[in-house]
CSV table of C-alpha atoms in Angstrom, one decimal:
chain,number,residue,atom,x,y,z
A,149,UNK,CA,200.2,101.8,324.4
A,150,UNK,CA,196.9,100.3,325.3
A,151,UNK,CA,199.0,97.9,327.9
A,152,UNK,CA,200.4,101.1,329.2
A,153,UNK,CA,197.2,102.6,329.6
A,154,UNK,CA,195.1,99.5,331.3
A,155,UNK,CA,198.6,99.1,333.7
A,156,UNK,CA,198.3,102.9,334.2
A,157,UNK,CA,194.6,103.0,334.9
A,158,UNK,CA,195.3,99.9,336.9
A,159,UNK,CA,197.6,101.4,339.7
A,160,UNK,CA,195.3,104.4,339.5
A,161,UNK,CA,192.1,102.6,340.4
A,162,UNK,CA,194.0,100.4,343.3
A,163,UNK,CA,195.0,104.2,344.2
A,164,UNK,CA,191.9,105.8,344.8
A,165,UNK,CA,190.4,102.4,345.7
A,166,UNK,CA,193.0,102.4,348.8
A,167,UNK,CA,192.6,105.9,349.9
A,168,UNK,CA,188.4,105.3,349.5
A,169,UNK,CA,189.4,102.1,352.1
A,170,UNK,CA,191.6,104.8,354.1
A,171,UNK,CA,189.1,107.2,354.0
A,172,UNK,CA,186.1,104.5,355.0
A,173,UNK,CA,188.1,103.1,357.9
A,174,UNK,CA,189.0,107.2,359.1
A,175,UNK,CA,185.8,107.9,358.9
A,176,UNK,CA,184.5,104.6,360.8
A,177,UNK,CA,187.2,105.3,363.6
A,178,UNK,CA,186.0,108.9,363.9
A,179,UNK,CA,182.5,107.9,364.5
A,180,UNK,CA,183.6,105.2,367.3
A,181,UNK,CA,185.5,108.4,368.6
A,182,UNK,CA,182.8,110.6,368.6
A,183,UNK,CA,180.5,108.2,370.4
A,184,UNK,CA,183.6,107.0,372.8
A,185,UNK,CA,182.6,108.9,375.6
A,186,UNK,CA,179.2,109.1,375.4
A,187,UNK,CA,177.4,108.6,379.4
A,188,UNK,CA,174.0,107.2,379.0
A,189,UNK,CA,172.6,108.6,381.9
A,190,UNK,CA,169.1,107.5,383.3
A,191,UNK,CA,166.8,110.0,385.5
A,192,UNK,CA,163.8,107.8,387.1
A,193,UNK,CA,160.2,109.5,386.2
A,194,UNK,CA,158.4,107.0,388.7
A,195,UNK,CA,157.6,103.8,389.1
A,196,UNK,CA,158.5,101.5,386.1
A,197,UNK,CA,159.2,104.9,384.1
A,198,UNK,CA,162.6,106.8,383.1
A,199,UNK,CA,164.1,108.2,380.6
A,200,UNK,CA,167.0,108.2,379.6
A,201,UNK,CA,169.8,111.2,378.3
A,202,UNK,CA,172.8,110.8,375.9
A,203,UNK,CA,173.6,111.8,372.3
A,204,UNK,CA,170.8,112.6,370.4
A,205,UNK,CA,167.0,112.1,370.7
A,206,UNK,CA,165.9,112.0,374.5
A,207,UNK,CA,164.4,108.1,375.1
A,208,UNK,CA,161.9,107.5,377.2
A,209,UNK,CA,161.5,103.9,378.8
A,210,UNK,CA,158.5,102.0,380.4
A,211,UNK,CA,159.2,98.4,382.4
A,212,UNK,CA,157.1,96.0,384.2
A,213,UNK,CA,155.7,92.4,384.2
A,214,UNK,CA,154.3,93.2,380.2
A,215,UNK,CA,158.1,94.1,379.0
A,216,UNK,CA,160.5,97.2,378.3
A,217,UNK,CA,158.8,99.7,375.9
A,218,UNK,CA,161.6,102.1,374.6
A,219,UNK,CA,160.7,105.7,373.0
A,220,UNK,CA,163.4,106.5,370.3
A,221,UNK,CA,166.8,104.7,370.7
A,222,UNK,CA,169.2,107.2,369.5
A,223,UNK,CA,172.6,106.1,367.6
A,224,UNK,CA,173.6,102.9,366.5
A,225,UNK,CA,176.9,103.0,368.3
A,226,UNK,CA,175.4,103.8,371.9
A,227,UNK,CA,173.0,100.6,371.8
A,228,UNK,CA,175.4,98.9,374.0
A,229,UNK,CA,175.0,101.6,376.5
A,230,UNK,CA,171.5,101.9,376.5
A,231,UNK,CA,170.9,97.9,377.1
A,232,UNK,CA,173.4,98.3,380.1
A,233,UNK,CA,171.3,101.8,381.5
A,234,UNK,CA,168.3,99.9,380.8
A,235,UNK,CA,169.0,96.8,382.5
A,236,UNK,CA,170.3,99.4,385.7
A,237,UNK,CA,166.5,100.4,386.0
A,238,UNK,CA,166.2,96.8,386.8
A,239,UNK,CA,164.6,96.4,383.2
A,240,UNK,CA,164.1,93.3,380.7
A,241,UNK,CA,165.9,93.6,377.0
A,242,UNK,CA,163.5,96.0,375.0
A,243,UNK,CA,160.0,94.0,373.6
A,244,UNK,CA,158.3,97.2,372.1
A,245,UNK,CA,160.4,100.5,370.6
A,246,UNK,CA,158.4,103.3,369.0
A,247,UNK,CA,159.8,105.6,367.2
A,248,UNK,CA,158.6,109.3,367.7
A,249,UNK,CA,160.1,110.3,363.8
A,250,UNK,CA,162.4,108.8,361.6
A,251,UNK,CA,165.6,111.2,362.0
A,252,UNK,CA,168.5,108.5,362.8
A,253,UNK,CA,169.7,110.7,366.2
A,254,UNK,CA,166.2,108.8,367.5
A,255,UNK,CA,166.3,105.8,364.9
A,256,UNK,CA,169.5,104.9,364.8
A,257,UNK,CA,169.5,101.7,366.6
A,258,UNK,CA,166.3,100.0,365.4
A,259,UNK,CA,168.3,97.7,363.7
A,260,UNK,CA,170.0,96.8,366.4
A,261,UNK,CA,166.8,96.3,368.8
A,262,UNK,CA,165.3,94.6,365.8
A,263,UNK,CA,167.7,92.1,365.4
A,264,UNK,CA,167.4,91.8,369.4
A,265,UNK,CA,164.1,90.8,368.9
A,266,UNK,CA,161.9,94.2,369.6
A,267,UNK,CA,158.6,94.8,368.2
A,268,UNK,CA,159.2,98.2,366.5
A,269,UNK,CA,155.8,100.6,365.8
A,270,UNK,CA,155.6,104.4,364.5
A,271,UNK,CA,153.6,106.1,362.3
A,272,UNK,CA,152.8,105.5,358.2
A,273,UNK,CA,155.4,108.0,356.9
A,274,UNK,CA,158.6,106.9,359.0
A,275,UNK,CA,158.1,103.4,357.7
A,276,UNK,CA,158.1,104.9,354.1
A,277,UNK,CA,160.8,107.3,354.7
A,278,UNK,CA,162.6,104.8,355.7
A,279,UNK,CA,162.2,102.2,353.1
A,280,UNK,CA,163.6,104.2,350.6
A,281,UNK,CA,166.5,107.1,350.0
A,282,UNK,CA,165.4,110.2,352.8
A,283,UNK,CA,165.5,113.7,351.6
A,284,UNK,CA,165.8,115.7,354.8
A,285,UNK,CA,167.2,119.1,356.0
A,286,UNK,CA,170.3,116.9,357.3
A,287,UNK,CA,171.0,116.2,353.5
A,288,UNK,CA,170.1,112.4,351.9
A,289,UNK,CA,170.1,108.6,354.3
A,290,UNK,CA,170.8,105.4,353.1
A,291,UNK,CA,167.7,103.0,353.1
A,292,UNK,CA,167.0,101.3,356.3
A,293,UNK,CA,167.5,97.4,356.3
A,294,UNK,CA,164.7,95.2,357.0
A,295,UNK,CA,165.4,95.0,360.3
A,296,UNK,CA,165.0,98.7,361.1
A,297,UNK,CA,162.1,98.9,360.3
A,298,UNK,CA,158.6,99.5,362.1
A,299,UNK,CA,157.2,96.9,361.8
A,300,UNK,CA,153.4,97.9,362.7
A,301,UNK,CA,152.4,101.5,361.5
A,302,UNK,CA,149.7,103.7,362.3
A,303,UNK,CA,147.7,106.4,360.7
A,304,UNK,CA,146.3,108.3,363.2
A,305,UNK,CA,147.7,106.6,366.4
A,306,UNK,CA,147.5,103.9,368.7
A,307,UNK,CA,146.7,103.0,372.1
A,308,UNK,CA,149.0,99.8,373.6
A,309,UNK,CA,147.7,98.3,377.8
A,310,UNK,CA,151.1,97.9,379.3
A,311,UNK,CA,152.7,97.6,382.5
A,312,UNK,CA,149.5,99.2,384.2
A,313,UNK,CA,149.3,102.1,382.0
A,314,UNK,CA,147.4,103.1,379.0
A,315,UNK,CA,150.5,104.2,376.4
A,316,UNK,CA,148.1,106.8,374.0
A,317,UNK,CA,150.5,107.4,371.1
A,318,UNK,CA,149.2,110.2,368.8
A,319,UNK,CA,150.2,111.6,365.3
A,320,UNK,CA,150.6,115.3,364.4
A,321,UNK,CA,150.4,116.3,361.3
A,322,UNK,CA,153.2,118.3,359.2
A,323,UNK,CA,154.9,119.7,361.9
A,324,UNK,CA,159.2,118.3,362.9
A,325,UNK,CA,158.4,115.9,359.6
A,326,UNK,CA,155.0,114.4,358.4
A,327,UNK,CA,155.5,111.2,360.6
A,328,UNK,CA,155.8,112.9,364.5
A,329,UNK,CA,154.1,110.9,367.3
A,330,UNK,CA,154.0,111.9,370.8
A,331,UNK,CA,153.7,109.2,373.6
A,332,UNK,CA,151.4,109.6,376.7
A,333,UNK,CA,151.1,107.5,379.8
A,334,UNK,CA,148.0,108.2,381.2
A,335,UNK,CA,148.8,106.5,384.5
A,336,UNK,CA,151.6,107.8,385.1
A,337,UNK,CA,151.1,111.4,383.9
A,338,UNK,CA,154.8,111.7,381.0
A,339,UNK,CA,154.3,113.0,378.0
A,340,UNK,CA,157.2,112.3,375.1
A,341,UNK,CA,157.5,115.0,372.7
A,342,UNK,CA,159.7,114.1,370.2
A,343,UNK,CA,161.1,116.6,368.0
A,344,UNK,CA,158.0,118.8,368.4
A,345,UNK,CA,159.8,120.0,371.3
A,346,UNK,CA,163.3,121.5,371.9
A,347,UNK,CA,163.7,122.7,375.7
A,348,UNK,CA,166.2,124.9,376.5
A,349,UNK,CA,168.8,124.4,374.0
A,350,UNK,CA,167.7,125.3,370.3
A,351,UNK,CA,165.1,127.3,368.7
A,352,UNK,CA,162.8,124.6,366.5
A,353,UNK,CA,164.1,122.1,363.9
A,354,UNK,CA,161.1,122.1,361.1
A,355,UNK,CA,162.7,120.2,358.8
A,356,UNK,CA,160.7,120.8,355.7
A,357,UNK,CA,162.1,118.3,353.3
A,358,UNK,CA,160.5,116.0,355.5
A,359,UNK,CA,157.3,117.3,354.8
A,360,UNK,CA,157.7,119.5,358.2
A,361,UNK,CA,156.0,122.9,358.6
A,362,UNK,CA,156.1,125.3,361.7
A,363,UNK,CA,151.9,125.3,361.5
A,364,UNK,CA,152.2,121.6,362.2
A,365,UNK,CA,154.2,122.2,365.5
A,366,UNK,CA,152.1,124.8,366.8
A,367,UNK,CA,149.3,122.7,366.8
A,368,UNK,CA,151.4,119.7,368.2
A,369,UNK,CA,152.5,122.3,371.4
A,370,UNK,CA,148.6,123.4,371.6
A,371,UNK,CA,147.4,120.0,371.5
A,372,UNK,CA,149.8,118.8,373.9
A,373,UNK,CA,149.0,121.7,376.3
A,374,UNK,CA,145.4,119.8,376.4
A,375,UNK,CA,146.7,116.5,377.9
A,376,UNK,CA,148.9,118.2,380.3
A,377,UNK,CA,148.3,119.7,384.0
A,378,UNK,CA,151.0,121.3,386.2
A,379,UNK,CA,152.0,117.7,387.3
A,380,UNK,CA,152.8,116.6,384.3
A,381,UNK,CA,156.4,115.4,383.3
A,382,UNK,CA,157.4,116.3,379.9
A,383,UNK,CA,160.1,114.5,377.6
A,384,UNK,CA,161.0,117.0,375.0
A,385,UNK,CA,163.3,115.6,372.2
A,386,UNK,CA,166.1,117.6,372.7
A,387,UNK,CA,166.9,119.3,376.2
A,388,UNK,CA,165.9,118.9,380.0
A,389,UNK,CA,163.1,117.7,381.2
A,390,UNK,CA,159.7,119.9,380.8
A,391,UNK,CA,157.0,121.4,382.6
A,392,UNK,CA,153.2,122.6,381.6
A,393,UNK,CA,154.6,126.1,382.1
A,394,UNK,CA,157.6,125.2,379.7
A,395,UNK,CA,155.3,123.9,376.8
A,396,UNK,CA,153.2,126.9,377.2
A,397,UNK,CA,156.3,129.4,376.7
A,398,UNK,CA,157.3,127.5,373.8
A,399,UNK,CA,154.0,127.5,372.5
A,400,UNK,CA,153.7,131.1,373.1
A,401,UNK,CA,157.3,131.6,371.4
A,402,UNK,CA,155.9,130.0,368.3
A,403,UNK,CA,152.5,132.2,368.1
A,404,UNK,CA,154.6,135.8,368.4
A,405,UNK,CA,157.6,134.3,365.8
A,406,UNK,CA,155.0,132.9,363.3
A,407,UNK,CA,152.6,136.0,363.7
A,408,UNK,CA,155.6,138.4,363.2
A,409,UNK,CA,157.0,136.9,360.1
A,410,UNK,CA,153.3,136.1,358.4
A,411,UNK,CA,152.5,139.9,359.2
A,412,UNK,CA,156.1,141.2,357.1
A,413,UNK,CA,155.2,138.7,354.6
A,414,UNK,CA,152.1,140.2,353.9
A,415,UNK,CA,153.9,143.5,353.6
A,416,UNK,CA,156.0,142.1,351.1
A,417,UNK,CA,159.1,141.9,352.8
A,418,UNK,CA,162.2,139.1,351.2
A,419,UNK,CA,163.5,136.7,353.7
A,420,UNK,CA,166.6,138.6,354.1
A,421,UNK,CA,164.5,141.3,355.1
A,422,UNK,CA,162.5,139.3,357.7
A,423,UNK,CA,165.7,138.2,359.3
A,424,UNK,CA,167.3,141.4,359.4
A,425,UNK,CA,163.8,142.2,361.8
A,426,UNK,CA,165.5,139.6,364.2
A,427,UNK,CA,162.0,138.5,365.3
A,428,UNK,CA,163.4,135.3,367.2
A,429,UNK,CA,166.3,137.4,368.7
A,430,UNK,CA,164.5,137.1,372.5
A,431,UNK,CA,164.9,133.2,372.3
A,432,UNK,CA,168.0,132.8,370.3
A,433,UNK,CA,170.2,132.9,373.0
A,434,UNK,CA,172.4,129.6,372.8
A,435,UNK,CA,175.5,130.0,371.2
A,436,UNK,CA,176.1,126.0,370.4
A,437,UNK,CA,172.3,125.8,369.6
A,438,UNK,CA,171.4,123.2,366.2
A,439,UNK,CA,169.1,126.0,364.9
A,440,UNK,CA,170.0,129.3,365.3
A,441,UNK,CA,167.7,132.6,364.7
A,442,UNK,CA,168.0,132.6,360.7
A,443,UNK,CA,167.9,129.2,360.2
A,444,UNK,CA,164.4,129.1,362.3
A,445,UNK,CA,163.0,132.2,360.5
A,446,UNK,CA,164.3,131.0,357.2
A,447,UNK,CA,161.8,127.4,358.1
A,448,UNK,CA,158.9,129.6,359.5
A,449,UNK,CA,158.9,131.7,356.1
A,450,UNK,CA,159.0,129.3,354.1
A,451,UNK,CA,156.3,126.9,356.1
A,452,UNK,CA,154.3,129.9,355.9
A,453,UNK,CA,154.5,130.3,351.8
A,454,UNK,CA,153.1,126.7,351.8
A,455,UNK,CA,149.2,126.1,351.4
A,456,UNK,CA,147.8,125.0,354.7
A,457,UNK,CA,147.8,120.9,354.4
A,458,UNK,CA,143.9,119.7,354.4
A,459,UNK,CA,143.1,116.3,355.8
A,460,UNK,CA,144.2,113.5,353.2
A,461,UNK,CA,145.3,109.9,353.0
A,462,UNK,CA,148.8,111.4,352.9
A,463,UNK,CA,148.6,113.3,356.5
């Protein structure tokens, strides 16, 4: 019997052992699929500047006689791509990658650019997130390898002299995630949002398992609108390129959203209630959007339950 059992338990194990295989190597060929056809496709900003559009997080790119600086760097499986668009632009390999938060769609390929040899910077929290098992909105990530990650960190931000420009890269606090940067060139007058900013094609992300609240990117959007003139070019995270004006409708978006559900809340109305208002119905007008209107409203109420995050070591 017990023979029969361990020959039994045997072909059982090599069983789900080979469909785990099948399964692995499905799911392996899927992901090649999905980024098969993927077109990096580069749009010049101006001299020695660009950024560069594919699948996932926007990247911007800086190149001169001090190296190429990369912002974000998307998925794993497009690196490739993005060393071929990059060296188009008439560009060395990648010396310096920042990383405006640490959501793989603009993370995905540190390790490659790591291993490549790139110097890879972001803020405190992204290095920790990625050190150990994430707990986002997008559901639980492996643990970066070594080479992935930043290897300088910052609390409040930085300030890097390259390729003629001053690169001002700022933290704001508790707003995408608790690690979001955004990346000025003085010089040159860009601005990279990160995931502070969606243009055009989704209402906010505030992902709040990330330590993300929709205060937080209010304050990014109004604090962004104070580096910014008419001439500026903004890189949002997600979307077509930005405008001043642009910012300043998102911003305004944000102020009527959070002031409508804060107001209901106050009145004591449930969630369900507050989305049944359909207080983002104006702007939710993408039918392939990430975030649609409940989703958004569901992140702004609860954002809004949370105690307003003082200054702290954890910040």
């Amino acid at each position: 019997m017990r023979s029969y059992f361990k020959a039994t338990f045997g072909l059982a194990l090599l069983a789900t052992t080979s469909l785990g295989l099948s399964a692995c190597s499905q799911s392996i060929a899927q992901e090649a699929d999905r980024f098969a056809a993927v077109e990096i496709k580069a749009q010049p900003l101006g001299d020695g500047i660009a950024v560069l559009f594919g699948a996932g997080g926007n990247i911007g790119v800086s190149y001169g006689p001090d190296g190429t600086v990369l912002i974000d760097d998307q998925f794993a499986p497009l690196t490739p791509k993005i060393q071929v668009a990059i060296a188009d632009l008439g560009a060395e390999p990648v010396a310096y990658l920042i990383n405006t938060h640490w959501h793989g769609d603009h993370s995905g390929g540190n390790e490659n650019f790591g291993k490549a040899g790139a110097l890879i910077m972001a803020h405190d929290h992204v290095r920790e997130r990625m050190l150990g098992i994430q707990k986002s909105g997008r559901g639980n990530d492996p643990a970066s390898p070594a080479e992935a990650l930043p290897t300088i960190t910052y609390h409040d931000g930085l300030k890097l002299h390259l390729n003629g420009d001053e690169v001002h890269i700022k933290h704001m606090k508790h707003a995408h995630t608790d690690g979001d940067s955004i990346v000025f060139w003085k010089k040159a007058n860009v601005l990279h949002m990160g995931d502070l900013y969606f243009n055009k094609m989704s209402l906010p992300f505030i992902d709040l398992k990330s330590g993300g609240n929709v205060r937080g990117v209010l304050a990014a959007a109004e604090q962004a609108l104070t580096m910014v003139d008419d001439e500026t070019q903004i890189i949002p995270g997600h979307g077509p390129m930005a405008t001043k004006a642009d910012l300043a409708a998102y911003r305004d978006m944000l102020v009527t959203v959070i002031a409508a559900v804060e107001k209901a809340q106050g009145e004591g109305k449930s969630l369900t209630d507050v989305q049944a208002m359909k207080p983002v119905q104006q702007w939710d007008i993408n039918p392939k959007a990430f975030i649609k209107g409940d989703a958004f409203v569901e992140a702004v109420y609860r954002s809004l339950q949370k105690p307003v995050h003082a200054h702290d070591e954890r910040q």
